[in-house]
Each structure stands twice: as structure tokens, then as C-alpha cells.
Short mmCIF file of C-alpha atoms in Angstrom, two decimals:
data_model
loop_
_atom_site.label_atom_id
_atom_site.label_comp_id
_atom_site.label_asym_id
_atom_site.label_seq_id
_atom_site.Cartn_x
_atom_site.Cartn_y
_atom_site.Cartn_z
CA MET G 1 0.44 0.32 -0.11
CA PHE G 2 1.17 3.31 -0.70
CA VAL G 3 0.42 7.42 0.64
CA PHE G 4 0.63 9.82 -2.07
CA VAL G 5 2.28 13.23 -1.13
CA CYS G 6 2.88 16.26 -2.33
CA ALA G 7 6.36 16.36 -4.47
CA GLY G 8 6.76 20.01 -3.22
CA CYS G 9 6.63 19.82 0.48
CA GLY G 10 6.01 16.29 1.37
CA ALA G 11 2.64 16.76 3.16
CA GLU G 12 0.31 13.55 3.05
CA LEU G 13 -2.65 14.20 0.62
CA THR G 14 -4.12 10.43 0.85
CA PRO G 15 -4.30 7.76 3.04
CA PRO G 16 -2.94 4.39 2.32
CA LEU G 17 -4.51 2.96 -1.13
CA SER G 18 -3.78 -0.15 -2.27
CA GLN G 19 -3.30 0.00 -6.08
CA VAL G 20 -6.27 -1.96 -8.46
CA SER G 21 -6.28 -2.06 -12.64
CA LEU G 22 -7.80 1.19 -13.79
CA PRO G 23 -11.29 0.67 -14.66
CA VAL G 24 -12.09 0.15 -18.61
CA HIS G 25 -14.76 2.74 -18.62
CA ALA G 26 -12.16 5.19 -16.82
CA ARG G 27 -12.44 7.79 -19.74
CA GLN G 28 -16.21 7.26 -20.24
CA LYS G 29 -17.83 9.79 -21.87
CA TYR G 30 -21.58 9.19 -21.19
CA GLY G 31 -25.06 10.41 -22.51
CA ASN G 32 -26.35 13.96 -21.87
CA GLY G 33 -26.79 15.55 -18.20
CA ALA G 34 -25.99 11.83 -16.71
CA GLN G 35 -24.53 11.93 -13.11
CA LEU G 36 -22.13 9.31 -12.82
CA PRO G 37 -20.71 7.59 -9.81
CA VAL G 38 -17.43 7.69 -8.59
CA LEU G 39 -14.73 6.19 -10.84
CA MET G 40 -12.52 4.46 -7.53
CA GLN G 41 -13.43 2.17 -4.76
CA SER G 42 -12.41 4.29 -1.70
CA GLY G 43 -9.11 3.13 -0.38
CA THR G 44 -7.76 1.77 -4.09
CA PHE G 45 -5.38 3.83 -7.22
CA ALA G 46 -5.16 3.17 -10.23
CA VAL G 47 -2.18 4.28 -12.61
CA ASP G 48 -3.56 5.44 -16.13
CA PRO G 49 -0.24 5.16 -18.04
CA ASP G 50 -1.81 7.81 -21.36
CA PRO G 51 -1.86 11.58 -21.04
CA TRP G 52 -5.14 13.45 -20.04
CA GLY G 53 -6.44 16.55 -20.60
CA GLY G 54 -4.52 19.91 -22.44
CA PRO G 55 -2.58 20.78 -23.61
CA TRP G 56 -3.57 18.83 -26.88
CA ARG G 57 -2.15 18.56 -29.80
CA MET G 58 -4.23 17.95 -33.44
CA TRP G 59 -3.40 14.91 -35.48
CA ASP G 60 -1.83 16.97 -38.55
CA GLU G 61 0.77 18.09 -36.08
CA ILE G 62 2.05 14.91 -34.86
CA ASP G 63 4.79 12.91 -37.16
CA PRO G 64 3.40 9.20 -37.51
CA GLY G 65 6.88 7.69 -35.91
CA GLU G 66 6.03 9.71 -32.59
CA ALA G 67 2.68 8.45 -32.69
CA GLU G 68 3.63 4.90 -32.91
CA ALA G 69 6.14 5.58 -30.23
CA ARG G 70 3.15 6.41 -27.78
CA GLY G 71 1.49 2.85 -29.01
CA ILE G 72 -0.95 5.14 -31.47
CA TYR G 73 -1.39 3.19 -34.52
CA ALA G 74 -4.12 5.01 -36.41
CA PRO G 75 -5.40 8.50 -36.80
CA VAL G 76 -7.38 10.33 -33.95
CA TYR G 77 -8.71 14.10 -33.72
CA ALA G 78 -5.94 15.08 -31.37
CA LEU G 79 -3.57 13.60 -28.69
CA SER G 80 -3.28 15.13 -25.20
CA ASP G 81 0.63 16.51 -24.11
CA SER G 82 -0.35 15.95 -20.90
CA THR G 83 2.05 14.18 -18.41
CA PRO G 84 1.48 10.35 -18.70
CA GLY G 85 1.49 8.57 -15.28
CA ALA G 86 -1.49 10.05 -13.17
CA SER G 87 -2.88 8.16 -10.52
CA VAL G 88 -6.41 7.99 -10.12
CA ILE G 89 -8.21 7.96 -6.66
CA ALA G 90 -11.70 8.19 -4.98
CA PRO G 91 -12.89 12.10 -4.75
CA GLY G 92 -13.06 11.40 -1.01
CA ASP G 93 -9.57 9.62 -0.68
CA ILE G 94 -7.68 13.02 -1.24
CA ARG G 95 -6.30 15.39 1.93
CA GLY G 96 -5.22 18.40 2.25
CA THR G 97 -5.75 20.23 -0.69
CA ARG G 98 -7.96 23.51 -2.09
CA LEU G 99 -9.86 23.74 -4.58
CA ILE G 100 -8.38 26.66 -7.56
CA PRO G 101 -11.31 28.21 -8.49
CA GLU G 102 -9.95 30.01 -11.71
CA LYS G 103 -9.29 26.41 -13.04
CA ARG G 104 -13.36 25.45 -12.92
CA GLY G 105 -12.73 24.77 -16.98
CA GLY G 106 -15.42 24.52 -19.35
CA ALA G 107 -17.36 22.52 -17.10
CA CYS G 108 -21.42 22.19 -16.93
CA CYS G 109 -22.53 21.45 -14.02
CA GLY G 110 -18.91 20.40 -11.86
CA LEU G 111 -15.74 20.14 -12.88
CA ASP G 112 -14.05 18.70 -16.07
CA GLY G 113 -10.09 19.29 -15.33
CA ALA G 114 -10.22 21.03 -19.07
CA ASP G 115 -7.86 23.66 -17.88
CA GLY G 116 -5.46 21.28 -15.94
CA PRO G 117 -4.76 20.35 -12.44
CA ASN G 118 -7.50 22.60 -10.38
CA MET G 119 -6.57 21.21 -6.80
CA ALA G 120 -3.36 22.78 -4.92
CA CYS G 121 -1.56 21.25 -2.23
CA GLU G 122 -2.81 23.25 1.28
CA ALA G 123 1.02 23.73 2.84
CA CYS G 124 2.49 24.88 -0.82
CA ASP G 125 0.51 25.89 -3.16
CA LEU G 126 1.48 23.63 -5.56
CA PRO G 127 -0.79 22.20 -8.09
CA VAL G 128 -0.95 18.83 -7.55
CA ALA G 129 -3.96 16.82 -9.07
CA THR G 130 -7.57 17.31 -10.75
CA ARG G 131 -10.78 16.57 -9.94
CA VAL G 132 -13.33 15.34 -12.28
CA ASP G 133 -16.85 15.47 -11.27
CA ASP G 134 -19.23 17.15 -14.30
CA CYS G 135 -21.84 15.74 -15.53
CA SER G 136 -21.40 12.66 -18.24
CA LEU G 137 -18.21 12.15 -16.80
CA TRP G 138 -17.13 9.17 -13.74
CA GLN G 139 -15.81 11.20 -10.74
CA ALA G 140 -12.52 10.64 -9.76
CA VAL G 141 -9.28 13.05 -8.48
CA ARG G 142 -6.21 12.65 -10.72
CA LEU G 143 -2.85 12.52 -9.20
CA SER G 144 -0.42 14.63 -11.53
CA SER G 145 2.45 12.16 -11.45
CA ASP G 146 4.99 15.36 -11.71
CA ALA G 147 4.03 16.56 -8.46
CA VAL G 148 2.85 13.84 -6.62
CA HIS G 149 4.62 11.32 -5.09
CA ARG G 150 3.56 7.88 -3.42
CA VAL G 151 5.38 6.63 -0.71
CA PRO G 152 5.64 2.52 0.60
CA VAL G 153 3.69 2.12 3.96
CA ASP G 154 6.04 -0.21 6.36
CA GLY G 155 4.00 -3.20 7.48
CA ILE G 156 1.28 -3.05 5.35
CA HIS G 157 0.78 -5.94 2.42
CA ALA G 158 -2.46 -6.15 -0.06
CA THR G 159 -2.06 -10.11 -1.39
CA PRO G 160 -4.35 -10.10 -4.89
CA LEU G 161 -6.81 -12.48 -4.79
CA SER G 162 -6.58 -16.04 -6.40
CA TRP G 163 -8.45 -16.47 -9.56
CA ALA G 164 -10.82 -19.23 -7.56
CA GLU G 165 -11.06 -16.69 -4.77
CA LEU G 166 -12.20 -14.65 -7.45
CA ALA G 167 -14.54 -16.71 -9.41
CA GLU G 168 -16.71 -17.45 -6.11
CA LYS G 169 -16.32 -13.89 -4.05
CA GLY G 170 -16.14 -11.34 -7.00
CA GLU G 171 -18.88 -8.85 -7.31
CA LYS G 172 -21.04 -8.86 -10.39
CA THR G 173 -21.95 -6.06 -12.20
CA PRO G 174 -25.70 -5.87 -13.44
CA PRO G 175 -26.22 -5.25 -17.01
CA PHE G 176 -28.87 -2.79 -16.30
CA GLU G 177 -28.91 0.39 -13.58
CA PRO G 178 -31.23 3.36 -13.03
CA ILE G 179 -29.22 6.62 -14.15
CA ALA G 180 -29.18 9.99 -12.60
CA THR G 181 -30.10 13.11 -14.48
CA TRP G 182 -29.06 16.45 -12.69
CA GLY G 183 -31.78 18.15 -11.56
CA GLY G 184 -34.19 20.45 -13.18
CA ARG G 185 -37.51 22.24 -12.54
CA LEU G 186 -39.07 18.87 -11.09
CA GLY G 187 -35.85 18.20 -9.32
CA SER G 188 -33.90 15.35 -10.28
CA ASN G 189 -34.95 11.98 -11.84
CA HIS G 190 -33.46 8.97 -13.11
CA TYR G 191 -34.43 6.45 -16.09
CA TRP G 192 -33.60 2.67 -16.62
CA SER G 193 -30.62 2.31 -19.00
CA TRP G 194 -27.84 -0.41 -19.75
CA SER G 195 -25.11 -0.10 -17.41
CA PRO G 196 -22.86 2.64 -18.60
CA GLN G 197 -20.06 -0.04 -17.71
CA TRP G 198 -21.12 -2.77 -19.60
CA GLU G 199 -21.41 -0.55 -22.75
CA ALA G 200 -17.88 0.64 -22.46
CA ALA G 201 -16.76 -2.87 -21.81
CA ALA G 202 -18.65 -3.67 -25.11
CA GLY G 203 -16.38 -0.80 -26.67
CA GLN G 204 -13.20 -2.45 -25.45
CA ALA G 205 -14.04 -5.84 -26.55
CA VAL G 206 -15.53 -5.81 -29.85
CA ALA G 207 -12.25 -3.87 -30.88
CA HIS G 208 -10.39 -7.23 -29.60
CA LEU G 209 -12.79 -9.20 -30.89
CA LEU G 210 -12.80 -7.23 -34.47
CA VAL G 211 -8.76 -8.06 -34.72
CA ALA G 212 -9.48 -11.61 -33.68
CA SER G 213 -12.11 -11.76 -36.42
CA GLN G 214 -9.27 -11.67 -38.87
CA GLY G 215 -11.87 -10.31 -41.02
CA GLN G 216 -14.46 -13.07 -41.20
CA PRO G 217 -17.79 -13.78 -39.74
CA VAL G 218 -17.50 -14.30 -35.73
CA LYS G 219 -20.49 -16.32 -33.60
CA VAL G 220 -20.65 -15.66 -29.84
CA PRO G 221 -22.73 -17.68 -28.03
CA GLY G 222 -26.19 -16.87 -27.49
CA GLY G 223 -28.84 -15.50 -25.17
CA LEU G 224 -27.06 -11.96 -23.55
CA THR G 225 -23.74 -12.61 -24.84
CA ALA G 226 -25.19 -11.91 -27.97
CA ASP G 227 -27.28 -9.17 -26.83
CA VAL G 228 -23.93 -7.19 -26.42
CA PHE G 229 -21.55 -8.70 -29.32
CA GLN G 230 -23.54 -10.13 -32.11
CA ARG G 231 -25.53 -7.20 -33.55
CA ALA G 232 -22.22 -4.97 -34.08
CA LEU G 233 -19.89 -8.35 -35.35
CA ASP G 234 -22.64 -8.82 -37.70
CA ALA G 235 -22.58 -5.26 -39.01
CA LEU G 236 -19.02 -4.76 -38.83
CA LEU G 237 -17.48 -8.00 -41.14
CA PRO G 238 -18.33 -8.95 -43.81
CA ALA G 239 -22.05 -11.63 -44.08
CA GLY G 240 -21.90 -15.61 -44.51
CA PRO G 241 -21.97 -17.83 -42.27
CA PRO G 242 -19.72 -18.40 -38.98
CA LYS G 243 -16.08 -19.24 -39.71
CA ARG G 244 -14.80 -18.26 -36.31
CA ARG G 245 -16.09 -18.70 -33.06
CA ALA G 246 -15.88 -17.09 -29.77
CA VAL G 247 -16.80 -18.79 -26.20
CA LEU G 248 -16.29 -17.68 -22.27
CA ALA G 249 -13.84 -18.84 -20.93
CA GLY G 250 -12.41 -18.77 -17.33
CA PRO G 251 -11.37 -19.27 -13.56
CA GLY G 252 -14.32 -22.55 -12.53
CA GLN G 253 -15.46 -23.55 -16.18
CA PRO G 254 -15.06 -25.89 -18.86
CA SER G 255 -12.07 -25.99 -20.49
CA PRO G 256 -12.79 -24.71 -24.19
CA ASP G 257 -12.73 -26.82 -27.09
CA ALA G 258 -9.55 -26.96 -29.36
CA GLY G 259 -11.28 -25.99 -32.41
CA VAL G 260 -12.58 -22.51 -30.24
CA ASP G 261 -10.26 -19.13 -31.95
CA ILE G 262 -11.58 -16.61 -29.40
CA LEU G 263 -11.89 -16.59 -25.93
CA LEU G 264 -13.65 -13.77 -23.81
CA VAL G 265 -11.78 -14.00 -20.63
CA PRO G 266 -12.07 -12.26 -17.32
CA VAL G 267 -9.23 -9.38 -16.24
CA HIS G 268 -8.35 -9.33 -12.83
CA PRO G 269 -9.49 -6.25 -10.87
CA GLN G 270 -6.50 -6.02 -9.08
CA THR G 271 -3.19 -6.81 -11.15
CA GLY G 272 -5.11 -6.05 -14.39
CA GLN G 273 -3.58 -9.60 -15.72
CA THR G 274 -5.74 -11.35 -18.19
CA TRP G 275 -6.77 -14.89 -17.56
CA THR G 276 -4.96 -17.35 -19.64
CA PRO G 277 -6.11 -21.31 -19.46
CA ALA G 278 -3.35 -23.65 -17.78
CA SER G 279 -3.18 -25.33 -21.19
CA PRO G 280 -3.39 -22.58 -23.89
CA THR G 281 -4.27 -23.12 -27.22
CA ALA G 282 -1.89 -21.16 -29.39
CA LEU G 283 -4.51 -19.89 -31.66
CA ALA G 284 -7.23 -18.46 -29.51
CA TYR G 285 -7.24 -14.85 -29.54
CA LEU G 286 -8.13 -13.66 -25.51
CA VAL G 287 -10.67 -11.31 -25.51
CA PRO G 288 -10.70 -8.86 -21.64
CA LEU G 289 -14.04 -8.78 -20.19
CA PRO G 290 -13.94 -6.75 -16.62
CA LEU G 291 -14.25 -9.37 -14.15
CA GLY G 292 -17.74 -8.22 -13.30
CA VAL G 293 -18.79 -8.24 -16.46
CA TRP G 294 -17.77 -11.78 -17.30
CA LEU G 295 -19.14 -13.17 -13.96
CA TRP G 296 -22.81 -11.87 -14.60
CA LEU G 297 -22.38 -13.59 -18.41
CA VAL G 298 -21.16 -16.71 -17.52
CA SER G 299 -23.37 -17.03 -14.53
CA PRO G 300 -26.71 -14.14 -15.05
CA GLN G 301 -28.36 -13.30 -11.89
CA PRO G 302 -32.10 -14.63 -12.48
CA TYR G 303 -34.82 -12.57 -11.96
CA LEU G 304 -37.72 -14.74 -10.34
CA PRO G 305 -41.50 -13.02 -10.47
CA VAL G 306 -42.45 -15.67 -7.10
CA PRO G 307 -43.79 -13.43 -4.44
CA ALA G 308 -42.52 -13.55 -0.82
CA SER G 309 -44.93 -13.93 1.87
CA GLY G 310 -44.86 -11.50 5.17
CA ARG G 311 -41.89 -8.51 4.87
CA ILE G 312 -39.96 -8.79 1.91
CA PRO G 313 -36.19 -9.43 2.88
CA GLN G 314 -33.49 -6.55 1.21
CA GLU G 315 -32.45 -9.11 -0.94
CA VAL G 316 -35.48 -10.06 -3.26
CA LEU G 317 -36.59 -8.76 -6.00
CA ARG G 318 -39.98 -7.53 -6.49
CA ASP G 319 -42.55 -8.68 -8.93
CA ASP G 320 -45.08 -5.94 -8.94
CA PRO G 321 -44.44 -3.45 -10.49
CA LEU G 322 -41.88 -5.29 -12.92
CA PRO G 323 -38.44 -3.69 -12.96
CA LEU G 324 -37.87 -1.17 -15.53
CA LEU G 325 -35.84 -2.49 -18.86
CA PRO G 326 -34.15 -0.14 -21.57
CA ASN G 327 -36.74 0.55 -24.62
CA TYR G 328 -33.52 0.38 -26.79
CA LEU G 329 -31.17 -2.35 -28.22
CA PHE G 330 -27.47 -2.41 -26.43
CA ARG G 331 -24.93 -0.19 -28.24
CA ALA G 332 -21.21 -0.44 -27.41
CA ASP G 333 -19.16 2.70 -26.10
CA ARG G 334 -18.12 4.40 -29.12
CA GLY G 335 -15.03 6.05 -27.99
CA THR G 336 -14.00 3.23 -25.55
CA PHE G 337 -13.98 1.30 -28.96
CA GLN G 338 -12.03 4.01 -30.77
CA HIS G 339 -9.73 4.13 -28.00
CA THR G 340 -8.78 0.60 -27.87
CA LEU G 341 -8.98 0.46 -31.83
CA VAL G 342 -6.18 2.57 -32.23
CA ARG G 343 -4.27 1.43 -30.16
CA LEU G 344 -4.20 -2.09 -31.22
CA PRO G 345 -1.00 -2.62 -34.07
CA ALA G 346 -3.65 -4.60 -35.84
CA VAL G 347 -5.57 -1.47 -37.11
CA ARG G 348 -3.06 -0.80 -39.48
CA ASN G 349 -4.90 -3.17 -41.62
CA PRO G 350 -6.85 -1.40 -44.75
CA TRP G 351 -10.20 -3.21 -43.93
CA LEU G 352 -9.90 -2.56 -40.14
CA ARG G 353 -8.74 1.38 -40.96
CA THR G 354 -11.53 1.26 -43.42
CA ILE G 355 -14.31 0.42 -39.70
CA LEU G 356 -12.53 2.66 -38.02
CA GLU G 357 -12.99 5.59 -41.07
CA ASN G 358 -16.78 4.98 -40.97
CA LEU G 359 -17.31 5.40 -37.73
CA THR G 360 -15.18 8.77 -37.32
CA GLN G 361 -18.27 9.40 -40.34
CA GLY G 362 -20.84 8.63 -38.41
CA THR G 363 -22.06 5.61 -40.28
CA SER G 364 -21.94 3.15 -37.61
CA ALA G 365 -23.76 5.88 -35.26
CA ASP G 366 -26.67 3.27 -34.47
CA LEU G 367 -23.93 0.54 -33.60
CA PHE G 368 -22.37 2.81 -30.64
#
């Protein structure tokens, strides 16, 4: 575990925090006017390897060799030129700082960090962090890697859970949830939607599924997995009988058949490592999924409309009224899809570049 301190004066800025993997939805911008919750669980931090926020450079100002050195293999609108390696924490875990009023940015309902660090160390006034809590953005504090140092805490060691423990005790992420909106004249409101976390997870996974497809039709398992992935794959890949097959695989699941081409597998939420089979099939492409999403796909929580007598326990779902469901087909998150695909070297293939260009031009808007 680590405590983060100001690089200018050494003042402690956080309690002890344990490192976890950066959530897939960390850079997601969701909807319009939505109130998204806190990104990071309290007591944890994650390192974002990529720059975030201004200053920005347009794509035509960047040499292709520089872009590839940064792990970007296809054109993007602009690239951040800020310092990479920020540590992302929950807003409630920041200590000894004050907001910088003139660094509010162009936010709508809160702070968006567009003007750079907007939090300063109370002890020495060094800008040390950026708070983000504007509408449609996940709430977080980003500790600047050049202004904050992390110091190990003696005697405190957080041991990552094993895959078996995660499969048994891991928390599932429901595919539907109520989305809160900022209050208007009638007060706050909410609507039922596909989970933003699922949409971001699908955006990342679809990018990997396209690479794994090698330009051929792909078939995924039926049910919810097909609801999430199959429509996009059928629209983006050539028509015809499936030539490549994807299955769910991971801890506690049967070993995949030898003929399977693609494995949908979980990512360890603490280490960020992708699960690999004990006897990996050499040609199987591993498509990463957040653990909570993967757990729900392999073992969905059933909705059983069975009345309960007496007082209904908290964990029992009501059967009257029936739970509301989204009134639209699932759509993967466009920004996460693009962010992932441009960072996969295979995007240099002409057919994948065409898919990316069509997305940029808006011809795939109904899928994202």
C-alpha cells in the first residue's frame, strides 16, 4: 500500500491506498446531463499510463513515428500532451488540498479538468491534482505524476485474490441500472438504462473481437452475450456463415474446445492481468472483459417473479411492479471502442482502418 505526498513539501495527500487495475470506463463520457458515480472504490488507486487532458495537439501536428512510439497506430482527432502516469483515486480519499477557482474549465455542472490541475496542496500551493465531477463523467481525482510522489507504507501488504477466490466471491456488475440526471425545475430524475460499465466493456471487447476475427464472420454464445456483441459483429464483418467462434472461458469454467478461435476471458481487477487457460490453445485470441461483466455473463443472476410472504427481505426482487428495462438495443461505447482499436497494431490493416474511418464519419452511429 502507498501514501501519496506532495512533491513540493512532502505533505501527505491521501490515506494508505492499495493499487488496482484502471477501470475500462475511466475515460468514458456517457449520455447528456447524466450523474455518474465515483470511478474508484475508496481505499484504492489506479495508474493511467496515457496522458489525459490539455494541452492538446491535432493529429496533423504529430509525426506518425511519434504516434506509434506512444502506442497509437491510426489517426485520432487530437492527442493529449499532458504528463502521463496520473494516479486516479476516489474524491473522498484526497487530503490537504484546496480547489483552484480559476481552473474551473468549461464544465457544465461541475469540474471537467479541461484547464489542467485544479487542486493545490494547502501547505505549499503547488498544483497537485485534477478533480473531475462534471455531468456525464465518472467522478475522480487524478494525482499528477510530476507533482505527487507515492511512498510505500511499512508493514501493510495487500495480497491479490486468486482467480478461484474471484470466481467465488467476485462482485457481479448488473447489465441494467438506473441513471440519475441533474435536477431541473421538477427536481432530480432517473431512467433505466444499459449499464455504462457494460457499454464501455463492450467497446473494448468489440475492438479486440474485430482483430481476432481476421475479417471473417464471428459467432458468440447466445443469450445476453449475443445481445451485447453479435449485432455489432454482424454489421461490421462480412456476411456469411460464421468462420470463427468465440466462447466464454475463465476460472471455474470447462476447458474450451480445441477448435475454438476466440476466448472471452476476465481481467483481474487488482493486477490487471488477463486470465489465461492452464493449457492454452496456441491460436486462441484472448478478448478481455472486466471481471464483474464476465461473472454475470457466465452466471447471470435470474429474475424470478415469485411473491414472498410477509415482509420482503432486502435481497429479494419485487415482482410488482416489474423492473424497468431499457427500451433500446444494446450499444457499445464509441469512445472506448475507438480508444482501444487505435492502440492495437492490427488496426493498420486496410479493412480495420475502413471500419475506423466509417465510425469517425458517423456511418456506424446506430451501433455505438
